């Protein structure tokens, strides 16, 4: 008899999980070492034309109370009811694989503990980097390293928008609309545009690498809503591309500094060439020096691929806990404030500014230049006032 699976949510990712599962069923079963089938798909909407219409249920209890279901893919998004559903499944010993970064960033510690207590697994490879394997490499393949920095591009939608603006002269609104049509953006795309999605992902990576739960509210987060096309163009002339960089690094004082913000990336840095919906994550460790992970960061089948990889893993490890845990914490006092961040900065100042003494580029929009020295956020703020700066963006070293 086949092992029974359930999929919670039939949106972009959930429908991708069902589609990819049936497309590659024979291969998936071979790799899992067992016959598998999806018994339920949970969604409140009706899908009368779906070839899988007999599998739909609107009642979560059908799944929870069915002892045949041993592995559940959660693709609903949001914290509730996803948290309640996932926790109840784990309490019943059903392993869960999720693509829901909001859930993992908010409640990952609790769900990992619940899985361990109930002899099952909670996996979330699809929650960071879409198709890219990054969670399992950090947890398993790179486990022998002292990892002191992880950084990269973790939001496909903003990377897609920035690429379309730069290469195709598309305006922000049209590029966002296209990203939504292609199924890259969140239900509420402000989570992408304002950096919250990338923030959740760097929280998950930080918690995993440094062993304590990092909450989104502790992380400095800035999106792309006030970025101007003229700054993207000036940056390119100065030898940089503009990317939303999510990063976390260990400081000398033992604290960690996670952050999400647009940054100028030197064109010779491989990250500057990561375009469209692609994500890239660079991991720095004492054994590996550095390793880069690259691939499609969003979209139906790329994300479904990561969810199903986890589902296969749950089936292979039935009744064995192989998922990691990290500490629950009272507060995030081990997270350093953004004031400890230092970098060179890009400034655009008014055309009549006489104080620019360094190499610069002048256009109708102002004079653009990179500060010769690194500045903290406080020092940059002082300079912004002094120069009446029209734009200011930190530069990746
Ligand atoms: N909205 C997300 C992104 C989806 O654009 O990266 C993948 O997590």
Coordinates of C-alpha atoms and ligand atoms in Angstrom, one line a residue:
X1 CA 0.0 0.0 0.0
X2 CA 1.3 3.5 -0.8
X3 CA 2.4 6.0 1.7
X4 CA -0.2 8.8 1.9
X5 CA 0.7 12.5 1.6
X6 CA -1.3 15.7 1.9
X7 CA -0.8 19.2 0.5
X8 CA -2.1 22.2 2.4
X9 CA -2.9 25.0 0.0
X10 CA -3.4 24.9 -3.8
X11 CA -1.9 28.3 -4.7
X12 CA 1.2 28.8 -6.9
X13 CA 3.4 26.5 -4.8
X14 CA 0.8 24.0 -3.7
X15 CA -0.4 23.4 -7.2
X16 CA 3.2 23.1 -8.3
X17 CA 3.8 20.4 -5.7
X18 CA 0.9 18.4 -7.0
X19 CA 1.9 18.9 -10.6
X20 CA 5.6 18.0 -10.2
X21 CA 4.7 15.0 -8.0
X22 CA 2.5 13.4 -10.6
X23 CA 4.8 14.4 -13.5
X24 CA 7.8 12.6 -11.8
X25 CA 5.9 10.1 -9.6
X26 CA 7.8 7.0 -10.7
X27 CA 11.2 8.7 -10.1
X28 CA 10.1 10.2 -6.8
X29 CA 8.9 6.8 -5.6
X30 CA 12.2 5.1 -6.6
X31 CA 14.2 7.7 -4.7
X32 CA 11.9 7.6 -1.7
X33 CA 12.1 3.8 -1.8
X34 CA 8.3 3.6 -1.3
X35 CA 5.1 3.9 -3.3
X36 CA 3.5 7.3 -2.6
X37 CA 0.3 9.1 -3.3
X38 CA -1.3 12.4 -2.5
X39 CA -4.5 11.6 -0.6
X40 CA -5.7 15.1 0.2
X41 CA -5.3 18.7 -1.1
X42 CA -6.6 21.3 1.4
X43 CA -8.1 24.5 0.0
X44 CA -11.2 26.5 0.7
X45 CA -11.7 27.3 -3.0
X46 CA -13.3 24.9 -5.5
X47 CA -11.3 23.5 -8.4
X48 CA -14.0 21.6 -10.5
X49 CA -11.7 21.3 -13.5
X50 CA -8.7 19.9 -11.7
X51 CA -7.7 16.4 -12.7
X52 CA -7.3 15.9 -8.9
X53 CA -10.7 17.2 -7.9
X54 CA -11.5 14.1 -5.9
X55 CA -8.6 14.8 -3.5
X56 CA -9.8 18.2 -2.4
X57 CA -11.1 18.9 1.1
X58 CA -12.0 22.1 2.9
X59 CA -11.7 20.4 6.3
X60 CA -8.2 20.2 7.8
X61 CA -9.5 17.6 10.3
X62 CA -9.8 15.1 7.4
X63 CA -6.0 15.2 7.1
X64 CA -5.2 15.4 10.8
X65 CA -7.4 12.5 11.8
X66 CA -6.3 10.2 8.9
X67 CA -3.6 7.9 10.3
X68 CA -2.6 6.9 6.8
X69 CA -1.3 10.4 6.1
X70 CA 2.3 10.4 7.3
X71 CA 3.8 13.5 5.5
X72 CA 2.3 16.9 4.9
X73 CA 3.4 19.7 2.5
X74 CA 2.4 23.1 3.9
X75 CA 2.1 25.7 1.1
X76 CA -0.5 28.0 2.5
X77 CA 1.7 31.0 3.5
X78 CA 1.1 33.3 6.4
X79 CA 1.3 32.5 10.1
X80 CA -2.3 31.5 10.9
X81 CA -3.9 29.1 10.3
X82 CA -0.6 27.5 9.0
X83 CA 1.0 27.5 12.5
X84 CA -1.9 25.7 14.1
X85 CA -2.2 23.2 11.3
X86 CA 1.5 22.4 11.1
X87 CA 1.8 22.1 14.9
X88 CA -1.2 19.8 15.1
X89 CA 0.3 17.6 12.3
X90 CA 3.6 17.4 14.1
X91 CA 1.9 16.6 17.5
X92 CA 0.3 13.6 15.7
X93 CA 3.7 12.5 14.4
X94 CA 3.1 13.6 10.8
X95 CA 6.2 15.2 9.3
X96 CA 5.8 18.5 7.6
X97 CA 7.7 20.2 4.8
X98 CA 7.0 23.9 4.2
X99 CA 7.7 26.7 1.8
X100 CA 6.3 29.2 4.3
X101 CA 9.2 31.5 5.4
X102 CA 6.9 33.8 7.4
X103 CA 6.0 30.8 9.5
X104 CA 9.5 29.5 10.0
X105 CA 10.9 33.0 10.7
X106 CA 8.2 33.6 13.4
X107 CA 7.8 30.1 14.9
X108 CA 10.6 27.8 13.6
X109 CA 12.0 27.1 17.0
X110 CA 8.6 25.9 18.4
X111 CA 7.9 23.8 15.3
X112 CA 11.3 22.2 15.3
X113 CA 11.0 21.3 19.0
X114 CA 7.5 19.9 18.5
X115 CA 8.8 17.7 15.6
X116 CA 11.6 16.4 17.8
X117 CA 9.3 15.7 20.7
X118 CA 7.0 13.7 18.4
X119 CA 9.6 11.7 16.6
X120 CA 9.0 13.3 13.2
X121 CA 10.6 16.0 11.0
X122 CA 9.9 19.6 10.2
X123 CA 11.7 20.7 7.0
X124 CA 11.8 24.1 5.2
X125 CA 14.3 23.9 2.3
X126 CA 11.7 25.8 0.1
X127 CA 11.5 28.7 2.5
X128 CA 14.8 30.2 1.5
X129 CA 16.1 30.6 -2.1
X130 CA 13.3 28.8 -3.9
X131 CA 14.8 26.0 -5.9
X132 CA 18.3 26.4 -4.4
X133 CA 19.5 23.8 -1.9
X134 CA 20.8 26.0 1.0
X135 CA 19.1 24.9 4.2
X136 CA 20.4 21.3 4.0
X137 CA 23.9 22.3 2.9
X138 CA 24.2 24.7 5.8
X139 CA 22.8 22.1 8.3
X140 CA 24.6 19.0 6.9
X141 CA 27.3 19.5 4.2
X142 CA 28.9 22.5 5.8
X143 CA 28.4 21.4 9.4
X144 CA 32.2 21.1 10.0
X145 CA 32.8 24.8 9.4
X146 CA 32.8 27.8 11.6
X147 CA 30.5 29.9 9.4
X148 CA 31.1 33.6 10.0
X149 CA 29.2 35.2 7.2
X150 CA 26.3 34.5 4.8
X151 CA 25.1 37.0 2.2
X152 CA 23.4 37.2 -1.1
X153 CA 20.2 37.9 -3.0
X154 CA 17.2 36.2 -1.4
X155 CA 14.2 37.8 -3.0
X156 CA 13.4 36.9 -6.6
X157 CA 10.7 39.5 -7.1
X158 CA 12.9 42.6 -6.3
X159 CA 15.8 41.1 -8.3
X160 CA 13.5 40.6 -11.2
X161 CA 12.2 44.2 -10.9
X162 CA 15.7 45.7 -10.7
X163 CA 16.8 43.7 -13.7
X164 CA 13.8 44.8 -15.8
X165 CA 14.3 48.4 -14.8
X166 CA 18.0 48.3 -15.6
X167 CA 18.0 46.2 -18.8
X168 CA 14.6 46.9 -20.3
X169 CA 13.9 50.4 -19.1
X170 CA 10.6 49.0 -17.6
X171 CA 9.1 51.1 -14.9
X172 CA 8.7 49.8 -11.4
X173 CA 4.9 49.2 -11.5
X174 CA 5.1 47.2 -14.8
X175 CA 8.0 45.1 -13.6
X176 CA 6.1 44.3 -10.4
X177 CA 3.0 43.4 -12.3
X178 CA 5.0 41.0 -14.5
X179 CA 6.6 39.4 -11.4
X180 CA 3.1 38.9 -10.0
X181 CA 1.8 37.3 -13.2
X182 CA 4.8 35.0 -13.3
X183 CA 3.9 33.8 -9.7
X184 CA 7.1 35.2 -8.1
X185 CA 5.6 37.8 -5.8
X186 CA 4.0 37.3 -2.4
X187 CA 0.2 37.6 -2.1
X188 CA 0.9 41.1 -0.7
X189 CA 3.9 42.2 -2.8
X190 CA 4.8 44.9 -0.2
X191 CA 6.5 42.0 1.6
X192 CA 8.8 41.7 -1.4
X193 CA 9.2 45.4 -2.2
X194 CA 9.9 46.5 1.3
X195 CA 12.4 43.7 2.1
X196 CA 10.3 41.8 4.6
X197 CA 10.4 38.6 2.6
X198 CA 14.2 38.7 2.4
X199 CA 14.3 39.6 6.1
X200 CA 12.4 36.4 7.0
X201 CA 14.8 34.4 4.9
X202 CA 17.9 35.9 6.5
X203 CA 16.3 35.3 9.9
X204 CA 16.0 31.6 9.0
X205 CA 19.6 31.4 7.8
X206 CA 20.8 33.3 10.9
X207 CA 18.9 31.0 13.3
X208 CA 20.2 27.9 11.6
X209 CA 23.8 29.1 11.4
X210 CA 24.1 30.7 14.8
X211 CA 21.8 28.4 16.7
X212 CA 19.4 30.9 18.3
X213 CA 16.0 32.1 17.0
X214 CA 16.4 35.5 15.2
X215 CA 13.2 37.4 14.9
X216 CA 12.4 39.7 11.9
X217 CA 11.8 42.7 14.2
X218 CA 15.5 42.6 15.2
X219 CA 16.7 42.9 11.7
X220 CA 17.3 46.2 9.9
X221 CA 15.3 46.0 6.7
X222 CA 15.0 48.4 3.8
X223 CA 13.4 47.7 0.4
X224 CA 13.4 49.2 -3.0
X225 CA 10.3 51.4 -3.0
X226 CA 12.3 54.7 -3.0
X227 CA 15.1 53.6 -5.4
X228 CA 15.3 55.8 -8.5
X229 CA 16.2 54.5 -12.0
X230 CA 18.8 57.3 -12.3
X231 CA 20.7 55.9 -9.3
X232 CA 20.7 52.4 -10.9
X233 CA 22.0 54.0 -14.1
X234 CA 24.6 56.1 -12.3
X235 CA 25.8 53.2 -10.2
X236 CA 26.4 51.2 -13.4
X237 CA 28.5 54.0 -14.9
X238 CA 30.5 54.1 -11.7
X239 CA 31.1 50.3 -12.0
X240 CA 28.3 48.8 -9.8
X241 CA 24.9 47.2 -10.0
X242 CA 22.2 47.7 -7.4
X243 CA 21.0 44.6 -5.6
X244 CA 18.9 43.9 -2.5
X245 CA 21.5 42.2 -0.3
X246 CA 20.5 40.1 2.7
X247 CA 23.4 39.3 5.0
X248 CA 24.4 38.2 8.4
X249 CA 27.9 38.2 9.9
X250 CA 29.5 37.5 13.2
X251 CA 31.2 40.5 14.8
X252 CA 34.3 40.6 16.9
X253 CA 32.2 41.2 20.0
X254 CA 30.4 37.9 19.5
X255 CA 27.1 39.4 18.3
X256 CA 25.7 38.8 14.9
X257 CA 24.6 41.5 12.5
X258 CA 21.8 40.6 10.0
X259 CA 20.5 43.2 7.6
X260 CA 18.5 43.6 4.4
X261 CA 19.0 46.6 2.1
X262 CA 19.7 47.7 -1.4
X263 CA 23.5 48.0 -1.9
X264 CA 25.8 48.8 -4.8
X265 CA 27.7 45.6 -5.8
X266 CA 31.0 46.0 -7.7
X267 CA 30.5 44.7 -11.2
X268 CA 33.5 42.3 -10.7
X269 CA 31.7 40.7 -7.8
X270 CA 29.9 37.6 -9.1
X271 CA 26.7 38.6 -7.1
X272 CA 26.3 41.7 -9.4
X273 CA 25.6 39.4 -12.4
X274 CA 22.8 37.5 -10.7
X275 CA 19.8 38.8 -12.6
X276 CA 16.1 38.2 -13.1
X277 CA 14.3 35.9 -10.6
X278 CA 17.6 34.2 -9.7
X279 CA 18.9 34.2 -6.1
X280 CA 22.5 33.6 -5.0
X281 CA 23.8 32.8 -1.5
X282 CA 27.5 33.1 -0.6
X283 CA 28.5 31.2 2.5
X284 CA 31.9 32.0 4.2
X285 CA 33.4 29.3 6.5
X286 CA 36.9 28.5 7.9
X287 CA 37.0 25.2 6.0
X288 CA 35.5 26.1 2.7
X289 CA 36.7 29.7 2.4
X290 CA 33.5 30.5 0.4
X291 CA 30.8 28.6 -1.5
X292 CA 28.1 30.0 -3.7
X293 CA 24.6 28.6 -4.2
X294 CA 22.7 29.9 -7.3
X295 CA 19.3 29.2 -8.9
X296 CA 15.8 30.2 -9.4
X297 CA 14.6 32.0 -6.2
X298 CA 10.9 31.9 -6.8
X299 CA 8.2 30.4 -9.0
X300 CA 5.9 27.5 -9.1
X301 CA 8.0 24.4 -10.1
X302 CA 11.3 25.7 -8.7
X303 CA 9.7 26.1 -5.2
X304 CA 7.8 22.8 -5.6
X305 CA 11.0 21.0 -6.4
X306 CA 12.4 22.1 -2.9
X307 CA 9.2 21.1 -1.1
X308 CA 9.1 17.7 -2.7
X309 CA 12.8 17.1 -2.0
X310 CA 11.9 17.6 1.7
X311 CA 8.8 15.3 1.4
X312 CA 11.0 12.6 0.0
X313 CA 13.4 13.1 2.9
X314 CA 10.5 12.8 5.4
X315 CA 9.4 9.5 3.8
X316 CA 13.0 8.2 3.8
X317 CA 13.3 9.1 7.5
X318 CA 10.0 8.0 8.9
X319 CA 10.2 7.8 12.7
X320 CA 13.7 9.2 12.8
X321 CA 14.4 12.8 13.7
X322 CA 16.9 14.3 11.2
X323 CA 15.7 17.9 11.2
X324 CA 17.8 20.4 13.2
X325 CA 16.7 22.5 16.2
X326 CA 17.8 25.9 17.3
X327 CA 17.3 27.6 20.7
X328 CA 14.2 29.6 21.6
X329 CA 15.3 32.8 23.2
X330 CA 13.7 35.5 25.5
X331 CA 15.2 38.3 23.4
X332 CA 17.5 39.0 20.5
X333 CA 20.3 40.8 22.6
X334 CA 22.9 38.8 20.6
X335 CA 21.8 40.7 17.5
X336 CA 23.9 43.9 17.0
X337 CA 22.1 47.1 16.0
X338 CA 22.6 48.5 12.5
X339 CA 24.8 51.3 14.0
X340 CA 27.6 48.7 14.0
X341 CA 27.4 48.4 10.2
X342 CA 30.2 50.2 8.3
X343 CA 30.7 50.6 4.5
X344 CA 31.5 53.0 1.7
X345 CA 28.4 54.8 0.5
X346 CA 27.0 56.0 -2.8
X347 CA 25.7 59.5 -2.7
X348 CA 23.9 61.6 -5.3
X349 CA 24.0 65.3 -4.5
X350 CA 22.6 68.4 -6.1
X351 CA 24.3 69.8 -9.2
X352 CA 25.4 72.9 -7.4
X353 CA 27.2 71.0 -4.6
X354 CA 30.8 72.2 -4.6
X355 CA 32.0 69.7 -1.9
X356 CA 32.6 66.6 -4.1
X357 CA 36.3 66.1 -4.3
X358 CA 36.4 62.5 -5.5
X359 CA 35.8 60.8 -8.9
X360 CA 32.1 61.3 -9.8
X361 CA 29.5 61.1 -12.5
X362 CA 27.3 64.1 -13.3
X363 CA 23.9 63.9 -15.0
X364 CA 20.8 66.1 -15.0
X365 CA 19.8 64.3 -11.8
X366 CA 22.9 65.3 -9.8
X367 CA 26.5 64.4 -9.0
X368 CA 27.0 60.7 -8.0
X369 CA 30.0 59.4 -6.3
X370 CA 31.3 56.8 -3.8
X371 CA 32.8 57.9 -0.5
X372 CA 36.5 57.1 -0.3
X373 CA 36.1 55.9 3.3
X374 CA 33.8 53.6 5.1
X375 CA 31.1 55.3 7.2
X376 CA 28.7 54.1 9.9
X377 CA 25.0 54.8 9.5
X378 CA 25.4 57.7 11.9
X379 CA 28.4 59.1 9.9
X380 CA 26.5 58.7 6.7
X381 CA 23.5 60.5 8.1
X382 CA 25.7 63.4 9.0
X383 CA 27.1 63.5 5.5
X384 CA 23.6 63.3 4.0
X385 CA 22.6 66.5 5.9
X386 CA 25.9 68.3 5.1
X387 CA 25.7 67.5 1.3
X388 CA 21.9 67.8 1.0
X389 CA 22.1 64.3 -0.5
X390 CA 19.3 63.3 -2.9
X391 CA 20.2 59.5 -2.7
X392 CA 22.4 57.4 -0.5
X393 CA 23.0 53.7 -0.7
X394 CA 25.7 51.6 1.0
X395 CA 28.3 49.8 -1.1
X396 CA 29.2 46.1 -0.7
X397 CA 32.9 45.6 -0.2
Ligands
LIG1 N1 8.1 36.3 -3.2 C1 9.3 35.5 -3.0 C2 10.4 36.0 -3.9 C3 8.9 34.1 -3.4 O1 10.1 36.8 -4.8 O2 11.6 35.6 -3.7 C4 10.0 33.0 -3.0 O3 10.2 33.0 -1.7

